[in-house]
PDB file of C-alpha atoms in Angstrom:
ATOM      1  CA  MET S 523     -27.316 -15.555  53.445  1.00 51.00           C
ATOM      2  CA  LYS S 524     -31.004 -14.765  53.760  1.00 62.00           C
ATOM      3  CA  SER S 525     -32.496 -13.404  56.933  1.00 85.00           C
ATOM      4  CA  LYS S 526     -34.138 -15.518  59.614  1.00 88.00           C
ATOM      5  CA  PHE S 527     -37.437 -13.904  58.684  1.00 91.00           C
ATOM      6  CA  TYR S 528     -37.118 -15.159  55.099  1.00 91.00           C
ATOM      7  CA  LYS S 529     -36.440 -18.711  56.303  1.00 91.00           C
ATOM      8  CA  HIS S 530     -39.361 -18.512  58.729  1.00 94.00           C
ATOM      9  CA  VAL S 531     -41.735 -17.383  55.988  1.00 95.00           C
ATOM     10  CA  LEU S 532     -40.444 -20.128  53.722  1.00 96.00           C
ATOM     11  CA  LYS S 533     -41.107 -22.728  56.440  1.00 96.00           C
ATOM     12  CA  LEU S 534     -44.651 -21.448  56.809  1.00 98.00           C
ATOM     13  CA  LEU S 535     -45.217 -21.646  53.057  1.00 98.00           C
ATOM     14  CA  ILE S 536     -43.903 -25.212  53.054  1.00 98.00           C
ATOM     15  CA  GLU S 537     -46.267 -26.252  55.841  1.00 98.00           C
ATOM     16  CA  MET S 538     -49.236 -24.606  54.138  1.00 98.00           C
ATOM     17  CA  LYS S 539     -48.431 -26.289  50.824  1.00 98.00           C
ATOM     18  CA  ARG S 540     -47.953 -29.657  52.549  1.00 98.00           C
ATOM     19  CA  LYS S 541     -51.356 -29.412  54.231  1.00 98.00           C
ATOM     20  CA  ASP S 542     -52.938 -28.399  50.938  1.00 98.00           C
ATOM     21  CA  MET S 543     -51.351 -31.389  49.207  1.00 98.00           C
ATOM     22  CA  TYR S 544     -52.625 -33.799  51.889  1.00 98.00           C
ATOM     23  CA  LYS S 545     -56.157 -32.431  51.506  1.00 98.00           C
ATOM     24  CA  LYS S 546     -56.023 -32.771  47.730  1.00 98.00           C
ATOM     25  CA  ALA S 547     -54.669 -36.314  47.989  1.00 98.00           C
ATOM     26  CA  ASN S 548     -57.449 -37.317  50.382  1.00 98.00           C
ATOM     27  CA  ASN S 549     -60.202 -35.697  48.328  1.00 98.00           C
ATOM     28  CA  LEU S 550     -59.003 -36.273  44.770  1.00 98.00           C
ATOM     29  CA  GLY S 551     -56.481 -39.113  44.985  1.00 98.00           C
ATOM     30  CA  PHE S 552     -52.726 -39.273  44.829  1.00 97.00           C
ATOM     31  CA  THR S 553     -52.482 -39.271  41.042  1.00 97.00           C
ATOM     32  CA  HIS S 554     -54.959 -36.480  40.324  1.00 98.00           C
ATOM     33  CA  PRO S 555     -53.319 -33.650  38.349  1.00 98.00           C
ATOM     34  CA  GLU S 556     -54.099 -31.074  41.065  1.00 98.00           C
ATOM     35  CA  THR S 557     -52.418 -33.255  43.706  1.00 98.00           C
ATOM     36  CA  VAL S 558     -49.393 -33.858  41.490  1.00 98.00           C
ATOM     37  CA  ASN S 559     -49.102 -30.138  40.721  1.00 98.00           C
ATOM     38  CA  CYS S 560     -49.308 -29.294  44.408  1.00 98.00           C
ATOM     39  CA  SER S 561     -46.626 -31.887  45.135  1.00 98.00           C
ATOM     40  CA  GLN S 562     -44.359 -30.327  42.517  1.00 98.00           C
ATOM     41  CA  GLU S 563     -44.875 -26.885  44.031  1.00 98.00           C
ATOM     42  CA  LEU S 564     -43.981 -28.301  47.447  1.00 98.00           C
ATOM     43  CA  ASP S 565     -40.844 -29.851  45.958  1.00 98.00           C
ATOM     44  CA  ALA S 566     -39.837 -26.468  44.555  1.00 98.00           C
ATOM     45  CA  LEU S 567     -40.284 -24.799  47.965  1.00 98.00           C
ATOM     46  CA  LEU S 568     -38.266 -27.552  49.639  1.00 97.00           C
ATOM     47  CA  ASN S 569     -35.500 -27.121  47.081  1.00 97.00           C
ATOM     48  CA  ILE S 570     -35.355 -23.391  47.773  1.00 95.00           C
ATOM     49  CA  TYR S 571     -35.244 -24.067  51.512  1.00 94.00           C
ATOM     50  CA  SER S 572     -32.450 -26.603  51.159  1.00 93.00           C
ATOM     51  CA  LEU S 573     -30.396 -24.133  49.113  1.00 90.00           C
ATOM     52  CA  GLN S 574     -30.805 -21.554  51.891  1.00 83.00           C
ATOM     53  CA  ALA S 575     -29.448 -24.004  54.455  1.00 72.00           C
ATOM     54  CA  ALA S 576     -26.317 -24.677  52.402  1.00 67.00           C
TER      55      ALA S 576
END
């Protein structure tokens, strides 16, 4: 099991990526490649986080 610090840092990264994705979606549109890429990166972080909780 990873440390609490690792999970905390991962949560922060998720929040930062989520905010970045929202900004890109508002400025570029939901289907713009940069928005989609950011969304995929967020998905990857969420997957890592969910594996840590298991």
